[in-house]
Each structure stands twice: as structure tokens, then as C-alpha cells.
Amino acid sequence: MRILITILSLIVMGCGSTPYQDDYTKHVNLLDNNYLTSENYKFSFVDDDLSVDLRGLYSQNDTATSIPIMYYGDAGIVGALVQLTTHSVIINSQRDAKLASQQIEADKFIQPLINLSRDISLNDLVGEHRTHFVAFNQQATDTVVIKPIFFSLTDMSELSIKAIVWMPMPKDQQQKRKEFKYRNMIQVYSPKLTESQYQQILEGDKNILPEILTSLLKKTLDITEAALTGQYDNNNKKTQTFLINTESNNQVLRGFIAAEKCDYQVIQDIHHWLVAYPIARLENQADLQCEKNNNNNEMGRPLTTIE
């Protein structure tokens, strides 16, 4: 029976497993309301390489055309296991190769942006969050680690950021499957580029891209600080359906409003990921009164759900 279960597990792994992607994570929160304070909140980037990671956005269809494999019935149970394992490895390898190929092709479309990004450092984009920044080699137990990845649509009309954010569990407390006290994904989307911005980028203007990336990263850091210092009150929030306007169609997002400002709303979706969209892209949302207060965390004000 155990052998049969193992065989079935291998079949499932080979047919339905997800290839590794460094811009994806599952939500983990073992803080048990023991959030950081604003005074002891510190963050660091994932390593000491502070270059900007900018990629073309592509449809992550990892469906691979499977190579037919002849299974030999006289190989016995052990032989069957070897054959199934081999098939599983081949399928996953095909998926990884397809995703890598799609990324290379998508990057070709945004080469002007990638060329401009090579002269930009993450250290130049953190703005007022610099007071909370610590170098990679100075990370402490409660330092929040951030891996930011910027994306652009292939027509370069819109940029976004995905950031994997985590707090590691102290080494003496780590257990199997309990490596993190907190781990989540934060996404922030920019407004659509104006025609003027687009033309300036094509002409090699070196000022537009840093401004956009700074805005995306600062909003990401705002959300990170708010989440890790317990500023998002998620109790009794009603789940809603949000329609997101895109260039090609409408995306549907299920979740609730965690916080909002006059120009952005932060939505916690059903995966617990935190996603920030410009208000203009969210249908049927109430107009908000802009309150200019530079002393407030831009993404940290918890608000009541809009019906």
C-alpha cells in the first residue's frame, strides 16, 4: 500500500507541481501579534548586490508538451518508481526551460528600460526609509529582509514591483517548515505612463525611470513597515470582489481593503498577499479626500471597507 501511495504521489508531482519562481511565495505569519515597533523596525535587501532587477512581464504559462515515455511493465515496482521519477524530472525541466525562454523573450521588448536601470541602485530609491535601512552584513534577528523585483509590460506602458518580504525564525527555534516568523508578497502597480514619459524613456532620458521605481519601492516599503508593525487591522473585514482595469481586459481580485490613500488602495487578497493599485484602476470605488501629511506612513492608515 505504501508503495502504491508513493507511486501516486510521484504521478501527481510530475503532472501538477509548480516550477521554482523567485517572485512567488506563500504567506506565513507566526508573529502572534508580537509585531515590531516603529522604533525597532529595520529592513535590509536580500544581499549586498543593490542593482535593480527589472524584467519583462509575460504570461506564466508553464504547460509543457510532455515527451511520450514507454513504461515497461516487466520492470517491477522498483523499476516503475524509477520510470515515474524520471518522467517527473523531465516534465519539471521542460517547464523551467519554457519559463526561462518566455522571460528572455519578454526582456527583449523592454531592453531600453533594462539599459537605463543598470545605472540605478536600490540604495538611491529608498527615500525617507533610509533611516530604517541596514546593510546586508549588519542584519539582526528581527531585521526584515526584502527581495524587490520590478516588472514592465512588454509595451513599456506600465511598471510594477513584486517584493518577497520575510523575517527569519531565530536559528535555535527553526523547525522543519518553520523557517520564518513572517513571509509574504507585496505588489505595487504604477499608473499608466503618459505619452510624454514613454517618449522620454525611448529617447534615453535618465530621470523618468528612477522616479517611477522610487515611487514603487517607497510604497512597497510603506506597506512592509505597516504590515510588520501591526498597523493593518484585518478583523471583521468584508471580502469584496475588485475589478482591475488593464490594457487588454479586466482582472478580478478577491480580498478586502487593508488601507487606502487618495491615490492608492492596498488590498489583502485571499492569499494574504498585499496588493496596491492606483485608485483610477479600481472600478466602483468611492472618491477619497486627499490629506497631505508627509509625517504619516503613506500606506499605513487602516480604513473601513468601502461597500
mmCIF file of C-alpha atoms in Angstrom:
data_model
loop_
_atom_site.group_PDB
_atom_site.id
_atom_site.type_symbol
_atom_site.label_atom_id
_atom_site.label_comp_id
_atom_site.label_asym_id
_atom_site.label_seq_id
_atom_site.Cartn_x
_atom_site.Cartn_y
_atom_site.Cartn_z
ATOM 1 C CA MET A 1 0.000 0.000 0.000
ATOM 2 C CA ARG A 2 2.797 2.425 0.885
ATOM 3 C CA ILE A 3 4.456 1.772 -2.443
ATOM 4 C CA LEU A 4 1.211 2.464 -4.292
ATOM 5 C CA ILE A 5 0.802 5.733 -2.397
ATOM 6 C CA THR A 6 4.363 6.694 -3.309
ATOM 7 C CA ILE A 7 3.705 5.952 -6.989
ATOM 8 C CA LEU A 8 0.521 8.027 -6.977
ATOM 9 C CA SER A 9 2.360 10.875 -5.249
ATOM 10 C CA LEU A 10 5.025 10.873 -7.922
ATOM 11 C CA ILE A 11 2.400 10.979 -10.653
ATOM 12 C CA VAL A 12 0.759 13.998 -9.015
ATOM 13 C CA MET A 13 4.122 15.732 -8.567
ATOM 14 C CA GLY A 14 5.075 15.202 -12.176
ATOM 15 C CA CYS A 15 1.762 16.387 -13.590
ATOM 16 C CA GLY A 16 0.876 19.247 -11.296
ATOM 17 C CA SER A 17 3.918 20.566 -9.486
ATOM 18 C CA THR A 18 4.892 24.205 -9.780
ATOM 19 C CA PRO A 19 8.392 25.076 -11.017
ATOM 20 C CA TYR A 20 10.522 27.306 -8.844
ATOM 21 C CA GLN A 21 9.845 31.021 -9.292
ATOM 22 C CA ASP A 22 11.719 33.607 -7.241
ATOM 23 C CA ASP A 23 8.816 36.086 -7.485
ATOM 24 C CA TYR A 24 6.349 33.855 -5.644
ATOM 25 C CA THR A 25 5.822 32.833 -2.025
ATOM 26 C CA LYS A 26 3.165 31.584 0.338
ATOM 27 C CA HIS A 27 2.028 33.713 3.258
ATOM 28 C CA VAL A 28 3.405 32.860 6.708
ATOM 29 C CA ASN A 29 2.633 34.758 9.920
ATOM 30 C CA LEU A 30 3.818 33.276 13.206
ATOM 31 C CA LEU A 31 4.236 36.627 14.946
ATOM 32 C CA ASP A 32 1.168 36.016 17.144
ATOM 33 C CA ASN A 33 0.546 39.772 17.334
ATOM 34 C CA ASN A 34 4.117 40.365 18.554
ATOM 35 C CA TYR A 35 4.715 42.987 15.892
ATOM 36 C CA LEU A 36 7.717 45.252 15.624
ATOM 37 C CA THR A 37 7.535 48.818 16.880
ATOM 38 C CA SER A 38 8.291 51.730 14.595
ATOM 39 C CA GLU A 39 11.423 52.374 16.650
ATOM 40 C CA ASN A 40 12.933 48.901 16.232
ATOM 41 C CA TYR A 41 11.730 48.261 12.670
ATOM 42 C CA LYS A 42 14.728 47.741 10.369
ATOM 43 C CA PHE A 43 14.950 46.319 6.875
ATOM 44 C CA SER A 44 17.640 45.070 4.562
ATOM 45 C CA PHE A 45 17.750 43.843 0.997
ATOM 46 C CA VAL A 46 18.272 40.185 0.235
ATOM 47 C CA ASP A 47 22.015 40.547 -0.460
ATOM 48 C CA ASP A 48 24.711 43.177 -0.839
ATOM 49 C CA ASP A 49 24.062 43.491 -4.584
ATOM 50 C CA LEU A 50 21.884 46.617 -4.762
ATOM 51 C CA SER A 51 21.445 46.615 -8.544
ATOM 52 C CA VAL A 52 17.887 46.893 -9.867
ATOM 53 C CA ASP A 53 16.263 43.659 -11.054
ATOM 54 C CA LEU A 54 13.917 44.707 -13.901
ATOM 55 C CA ARG A 55 12.131 42.114 -16.027
ATOM 56 C CA GLY A 56 9.620 41.987 -18.839
ATOM 57 C CA LEU A 57 6.219 40.710 -17.774
ATOM 58 C CA TYR A 58 4.976 37.637 -19.566
ATOM 59 C CA SER A 59 2.114 35.182 -19.214
ATOM 60 C CA GLN A 60 3.437 32.476 -16.897
ATOM 61 C CA ASN A 61 2.024 29.526 -18.798
ATOM 62 C CA ASP A 62 4.267 26.655 -17.743
ATOM 63 C CA THR A 63 2.337 23.951 -19.617
ATOM 64 C CA ALA A 64 4.906 21.734 -21.242
ATOM 65 C CA THR A 65 4.398 19.301 -24.084
ATOM 66 C CA SER A 66 5.253 16.046 -22.438
ATOM 67 C CA ILE A 67 7.676 13.676 -24.095
ATOM 68 C CA PRO A 68 5.981 10.282 -24.540
ATOM 69 C CA ILE A 69 7.622 7.666 -22.373
ATOM 70 C CA MET A 70 7.173 3.929 -22.766
ATOM 71 C CA TYR A 71 6.622 2.279 -19.389
ATOM 72 C CA TYR A 72 7.876 -1.282 -19.180
ATOM 73 C CA GLY A 73 5.535 -3.491 -17.174
ATOM 74 C CA ASP A 74 8.159 -6.151 -16.519
ATOM 75 C CA ALA A 75 10.414 -3.714 -14.664
ATOM 76 C CA GLY A 76 8.738 -4.468 -11.345
ATOM 77 C CA ILE A 77 7.637 -1.997 -8.676
ATOM 78 C CA VAL A 78 11.093 -0.514 -8.154
ATOM 79 C CA GLY A 79 11.524 -0.127 -11.908
ATOM 80 C CA ALA A 80 8.134 1.580 -12.153
ATOM 81 C CA LEU A 81 9.185 4.037 -9.451
ATOM 82 C CA VAL A 82 12.381 4.858 -11.324
ATOM 83 C CA GLN A 83 10.475 5.388 -14.577
ATOM 84 C CA LEU A 84 7.887 7.644 -12.914
ATOM 85 C CA THR A 85 10.553 9.670 -11.135
ATOM 86 C CA THR A 86 12.433 10.138 -14.406
ATOM 87 C CA HIS A 87 9.249 11.298 -16.148
ATOM 88 C CA SER A 88 8.548 13.759 -13.322
ATOM 89 C CA VAL A 89 12.043 15.269 -13.566
ATOM 90 C CA ILE A 90 11.733 15.634 -17.350
ATOM 91 C CA ILE A 91 8.358 17.406 -17.068
ATOM 92 C CA ASN A 92 9.651 19.867 -14.459
ATOM 93 C CA SER A 93 12.764 20.515 -16.539
ATOM 94 C CA GLN A 94 10.576 21.267 -19.561
ATOM 95 C CA ARG A 95 8.500 23.727 -17.533
ATOM 96 C CA ASP A 96 11.553 25.540 -16.166
ATOM 97 C CA ALA A 97 13.039 25.787 -19.656
ATOM 98 C CA LYS A 98 9.791 27.199 -21.064
ATOM 99 C CA LEU A 99 9.520 29.843 -18.333
ATOM 100 C CA ALA A 100 13.166 30.836 -18.822
ATOM 101 C CA SER A 101 12.618 31.149 -22.583
ATOM 102 C CA GLN A 102 9.487 33.269 -22.072
ATOM 103 C CA GLN A 103 11.401 35.584 -19.724
ATOM 104 C CA ILE A 104 14.219 36.081 -22.217
ATOM 105 C CA GLU A 105 11.725 36.965 -24.947
ATOM 106 C CA ALA A 106 9.813 39.379 -22.674
ATOM 107 C CA ASP A 107 13.044 41.105 -21.658
ATOM 108 C CA LYS A 108 13.849 41.858 -25.303
ATOM 109 C CA PHE A 109 10.753 44.059 -25.560
ATOM 110 C CA ILE A 110 11.815 46.274 -22.636
ATOM 111 C CA GLN A 111 15.542 46.488 -23.425
ATOM 112 C CA PRO A 112 15.528 50.334 -23.330
ATOM 113 C CA LEU A 113 14.282 50.180 -19.721
ATOM 114 C CA ILE A 114 16.752 47.473 -18.748
ATOM 115 C CA ASN A 115 19.611 49.528 -20.202
ATOM 116 C CA LEU A 116 18.556 52.589 -18.161
ATOM 117 C CA SER A 117 18.137 50.523 -14.983
ATOM 118 C CA ARG A 118 21.777 49.400 -14.987
ATOM 119 C CA ASP A 119 22.863 52.769 -13.636
ATOM 120 C CA ILE A 120 20.332 52.702 -10.765
ATOM 121 C CA SER A 121 20.965 51.345 -7.269
ATOM 122 C CA LEU A 122 18.274 50.276 -4.813
ATOM 123 C CA ASN A 123 20.052 52.485 -2.326
ATOM 124 C CA ASP A 124 19.050 55.500 -4.451
ATOM 125 C CA LEU A 125 15.344 54.579 -4.360
ATOM 126 C CA VAL A 126 14.524 54.154 -0.656
ATOM 127 C CA GLY A 127 13.923 57.852 0.075
ATOM 128 C CA GLU A 128 12.935 58.624 3.657
ATOM 129 C CA HIS A 129 13.076 54.924 4.520
ATOM 130 C CA ARG A 130 16.857 55.194 4.640
ATOM 131 C CA THR A 131 16.624 55.753 8.416
ATOM 132 C CA HIS A 132 15.373 52.152 8.777
ATOM 133 C CA PHE A 133 17.835 50.601 6.333
ATOM 134 C CA VAL A 134 20.695 48.371 7.475
ATOM 135 C CA ALA A 135 23.377 46.821 5.305
ATOM 136 C CA PHE A 136 23.217 43.154 4.361
ATOM 137 C CA ASN A 137 26.132 42.239 6.663
ATOM 138 C CA GLN A 138 24.506 44.058 9.628
ATOM 139 C CA GLN A 139 21.225 42.148 9.702
ATOM 140 C CA ALA A 140 19.921 41.279 13.162
ATOM 141 C CA THR A 141 17.384 38.642 14.210
ATOM 142 C CA ASP A 142 14.408 40.953 13.702
ATOM 143 C CA THR A 143 15.637 42.603 10.518
ATOM 144 C CA VAL A 144 13.029 42.438 7.747
ATOM 145 C CA VAL A 145 14.567 41.086 4.549
ATOM 146 C CA ILE A 146 13.202 42.315 1.209
ATOM 147 C CA LYS A 147 13.735 40.954 -2.297
ATOM 148 C CA PRO A 148 12.314 43.516 -4.784
ATOM 149 C CA ILE A 149 11.747 42.619 -8.445
ATOM 150 C CA PHE A 150 10.499 45.260 -10.875
ATOM 151 C CA PHE A 151 8.410 44.380 -13.923
ATOM 152 C CA SER A 152 7.308 46.189 -17.060
ATOM 153 C CA LEU A 153 4.622 45.318 -19.571
ATOM 154 C CA THR A 154 6.214 44.437 -22.880
ATOM 155 C CA ASP A 155 4.879 47.673 -24.408
ATOM 156 C CA MET A 156 6.545 49.606 -21.544
ATOM 157 C CA SER A 157 3.269 51.358 -20.714
ATOM 158 C CA GLU A 158 3.173 50.324 -17.053
ATOM 159 C CA LEU A 159 5.605 49.173 -14.369
ATOM 160 C CA SER A 160 5.088 47.247 -11.176
ATOM 161 C CA ILE A 161 7.015 45.664 -8.345
ATOM 162 C CA LYS A 162 6.808 42.329 -6.577
ATOM 163 C CA ALA A 163 8.650 42.093 -3.295
ATOM 164 C CA ILE A 164 9.132 38.960 -1.245
ATOM 165 C CA VAL A 165 9.347 40.084 2.402
ATOM 166 C CA TRP A 166 10.332 37.926 5.347
ATOM 167 C CA MET A 167 11.567 37.741 8.919
ATOM 168 C CA PRO A 168 13.561 34.573 9.601
ATOM 169 C CA MET A 169 12.924 32.462 12.638
ATOM 170 C CA PRO A 170 15.907 32.511 15.046
ATOM 171 C CA LYS A 171 18.146 29.572 14.219
ATOM 172 C CA ASP A 172 17.670 27.966 17.624
ATOM 173 C CA GLN A 173 13.882 27.993 17.047
ATOM 174 C CA GLN A 174 13.813 26.819 13.452
ATOM 175 C CA GLN A 175 11.957 23.614 12.766
ATOM 176 C CA LYS A 176 11.002 21.772 9.627
ATOM 177 C CA ARG A 177 8.647 24.015 7.639
ATOM 178 C CA LYS A 178 9.054 26.773 10.247
ATOM 179 C CA GLU A 179 11.922 28.823 8.871
ATOM 180 C CA PHE A 180 10.118 32.172 9.004
ATOM 181 C CA LYS A 181 8.262 34.239 11.570
ATOM 182 C CA TYR A 182 6.753 36.191 8.722
ATOM 183 C CA ARG A 183 6.836 35.841 4.949
ATOM 184 C CA ASN A 184 4.631 37.456 2.340
ATOM 185 C CA MET A 185 4.453 39.002 -1.105
ATOM 186 C CA ILE A 186 3.757 42.686 -1.743
ATOM 187 C CA GLN A 187 2.797 44.007 -5.171
ATOM 188 C CA VAL A 188 2.510 47.639 -6.228
ATOM 189 C CA TYR A 189 1.356 48.819 -9.651
ATOM 190 C CA SER A 190 2.184 52.171 -11.220
ATOM 191 C CA PRO A 191 -0.262 54.369 -13.100
ATOM 192 C CA LYS A 192 -0.018 54.052 -16.859
ATOM 193 C CA LEU A 193 2.895 56.022 -18.286
ATOM 194 C CA THR A 194 1.971 59.199 -20.113
ATOM 195 C CA GLU A 195 2.885 59.556 -23.777
ATOM 196 C CA SER A 196 5.464 62.156 -22.765
ATOM 197 C CA GLN A 197 7.101 59.792 -20.251
ATOM 198 C CA TYR A 198 7.122 56.998 -22.801
ATOM 199 C CA GLN A 199 8.826 59.141 -25.427
ATOM 200 C CA GLN A 200 11.383 60.451 -22.939
ATOM 201 C CA ILE A 201 12.330 56.896 -21.995
ATOM 202 C CA LEU A 202 12.720 55.900 -25.650
ATOM 203 C CA GLU A 203 14.975 58.923 -26.124
ATOM 204 C CA GLY A 204 17.195 57.771 -23.264
ATOM 205 C CA ASP A 205 16.053 60.193 -20.556
ATOM 206 C CA LYS A 206 17.691 59.009 -17.332
ATOM 207 C CA ASN A 207 15.335 60.797 -14.919
ATOM 208 C CA ILE A 208 11.911 59.249 -15.626
ATOM 209 C CA LEU A 209 12.686 55.619 -14.747
ATOM 210 C CA PRO A 210 14.300 56.363 -11.338
ATOM 211 C CA GLU A 211 11.251 58.456 -10.403
ATOM 212 C CA ILE A 212 8.862 55.600 -11.222
ATOM 213 C CA LEU A 213 10.985 52.942 -9.499
ATOM 214 C CA THR A 214 11.379 55.166 -6.439
ATOM 215 C CA SER A 215 7.617 55.583 -6.176
ATOM 216 C CA LEU A 216 7.051 51.820 -6.465
ATOM 217 C CA LEU A 217 9.749 50.882 -3.942
ATOM 218 C CA LYS A 218 8.739 53.567 -1.421
ATOM 219 C CA LYS A 219 5.127 52.387 -1.494
ATOM 220 C CA THR A 220 6.366 48.819 -1.037
ATOM 221 C CA LEU A 221 8.419 49.877 1.981
ATOM 222 C CA ASP A 222 5.431 51.807 3.363
ATOM 223 C CA ILE A 223 3.304 48.663 3.159
ATOM 224 C CA THR A 224 6.059 46.474 4.604
ATOM 225 C CA GLU A 225 6.511 48.726 7.618
ATOM 226 C CA ALA A 226 2.751 48.992 8.179
ATOM 227 C CA ALA A 227 2.284 45.210 7.986
ATOM 228 C CA LEU A 228 5.206 44.369 10.288
ATOM 229 C CA THR A 229 4.280 46.992 12.872
ATOM 230 C CA GLY A 230 0.673 45.807 13.084
ATOM 231 C CA GLN A 231 -0.951 48.849 11.503
ATOM 232 C CA TYR A 232 -3.378 46.847 9.369
ATOM 233 C CA ASP A 233 -6.496 45.928 11.344
ATOM 234 C CA ASN A 234 -7.820 42.920 9.447
ATOM 235 C CA ASN A 235 -10.515 41.883 11.903
ATOM 236 C CA ASN A 236 -14.081 41.683 10.614
ATOM 237 C CA LYS A 237 -13.136 42.960 7.169
ATOM 238 C CA LYS A 238 -15.647 42.003 4.500
ATOM 239 C CA THR A 239 -14.295 40.204 1.441
ATOM 240 C CA GLN A 240 -15.098 42.018 -1.788
ATOM 241 C CA THR A 241 -14.621 41.468 -5.498
ATOM 242 C CA PHE A 242 -12.452 44.104 -7.180
ATOM 243 C CA LEU A 243 -12.368 44.722 -10.912
ATOM 244 C CA ILE A 244 -8.954 45.929 -12.043
ATOM 245 C CA ASN A 245 -8.770 47.839 -15.318
ATOM 246 C CA THR A 246 -5.926 46.653 -17.549
ATOM 247 C CA GLU A 247 -4.935 47.339 -21.133
ATOM 248 C CA SER A 248 -6.352 44.080 -22.507
ATOM 249 C CA ASN A 249 -9.157 43.119 -20.117
ATOM 250 C CA ASN A 250 -10.440 43.358 -16.560
ATOM 251 C CA GLN A 251 -8.752 41.355 -13.819
ATOM 252 C CA VAL A 252 -10.776 40.122 -10.876
ATOM 253 C CA LEU A 253 -9.337 40.191 -7.365
ATOM 254 C CA ARG A 254 -10.965 38.822 -4.214
ATOM 255 C CA GLY A 255 -9.985 40.357 -0.882
ATOM 256 C CA PHE A 256 -10.577 43.358 1.322
ATOM 257 C CA ILE A 257 -9.234 46.876 1.655
ATOM 258 C CA ALA A 258 -6.412 46.902 4.203
ATOM 259 C CA ALA A 259 -5.572 50.604 3.785
ATOM 260 C CA GLU A 260 -6.021 53.431 1.352
ATOM 261 C CA LYS A 261 -4.826 56.871 0.439
ATOM 262 C CA CYS A 262 -6.144 59.395 -2.032
ATOM 263 C CA ASP A 263 -4.326 57.753 -4.962
ATOM 264 C CA TYR A 264 -3.861 54.097 -3.952
ATOM 265 C CA GLN A 265 -5.714 51.285 -2.245
ATOM 266 C CA VAL A 266 -3.969 48.380 -0.546
ATOM 267 C CA ILE A 267 -5.917 45.140 -0.899
ATOM 268 C CA GLN A 268 -5.207 41.978 1.049
ATOM 269 C CA ASP A 269 -6.253 39.186 -1.278
ATOM 270 C CA ILE A 270 -7.375 35.661 -0.431
ATOM 271 C CA HIS A 271 -3.728 34.509 -0.399
ATOM 272 C CA HIS A 272 -2.970 37.223 2.225
ATOM 273 C CA TRP A 273 -0.736 38.970 -0.313
ATOM 274 C CA LEU A 274 -0.810 42.772 -0.129
ATOM 275 C CA VAL A 275 -1.544 44.396 -3.480
ATOM 276 C CA ALA A 276 -1.575 48.167 -4.092
ATOM 277 C CA TYR A 277 -3.379 49.589 -7.103
ATOM 278 C CA PRO A 278 -3.886 53.177 -8.237
ATOM 279 C CA ILE A 279 -7.459 54.201 -7.416
ATOM 280 C CA ALA A 280 -8.085 55.026 -11.075
ATOM 281 C CA ARG A 281 -7.752 51.346 -11.990
ATOM 282 C CA LEU A 282 -10.298 50.096 -9.452
ATOM 283 C CA GLU A 283 -13.904 50.215 -10.587
ATOM 284 C CA ASN A 284 -16.785 51.364 -8.338
ATOM 285 C CA GLN A 285 -14.590 52.770 -5.586
ATOM 286 C CA ALA A 286 -15.533 55.900 -3.660
ATOM 287 C CA ASP A 287 -13.600 59.120 -4.218
ATOM 288 C CA LEU A 288 -11.278 59.889 -1.328
ATOM 289 C CA GLN A 289 -10.283 63.229 0.102
ATOM 290 C CA CYS A 290 -6.543 63.653 -0.254
ATOM 291 C CA GLU A 291 -4.868 64.514 3.004
ATOM 292 C CA LYS A 292 -1.342 65.759 2.521
ATOM 293 C CA ASN A 293 0.623 64.827 5.583
ATOM 294 C CA ASN A 294 4.217 63.909 4.976
ATOM 295 C CA ASN A 295 4.611 62.701 8.536
ATOM 296 C CA ASN A 296 2.180 59.816 8.043
ATOM 297 C CA ASN A 297 3.106 56.464 6.596
ATOM 298 C CA GLU A 298 1.533 56.629 3.137
ATOM 299 C CA MET A 299 0.236 53.051 3.201
ATOM 300 C CA GLY A 300 -0.190 52.607 6.931
ATOM 301 C CA ARG A 301 -3.602 54.111 7.722
ATOM 302 C CA PRO A 302 -6.211 51.360 8.309
ATOM 303 C CA LEU A 303 -9.617 52.284 6.942
ATOM 304 C CA THR A 304 -13.166 50.949 6.884
ATOM 305 C CA THR A 305 -14.150 48.742 3.975
ATOM 306 C CA ILE A 306 -15.997 50.570 1.208
ATOM 307 C CA GLU A 307 -19.265 48.841 0.342
#
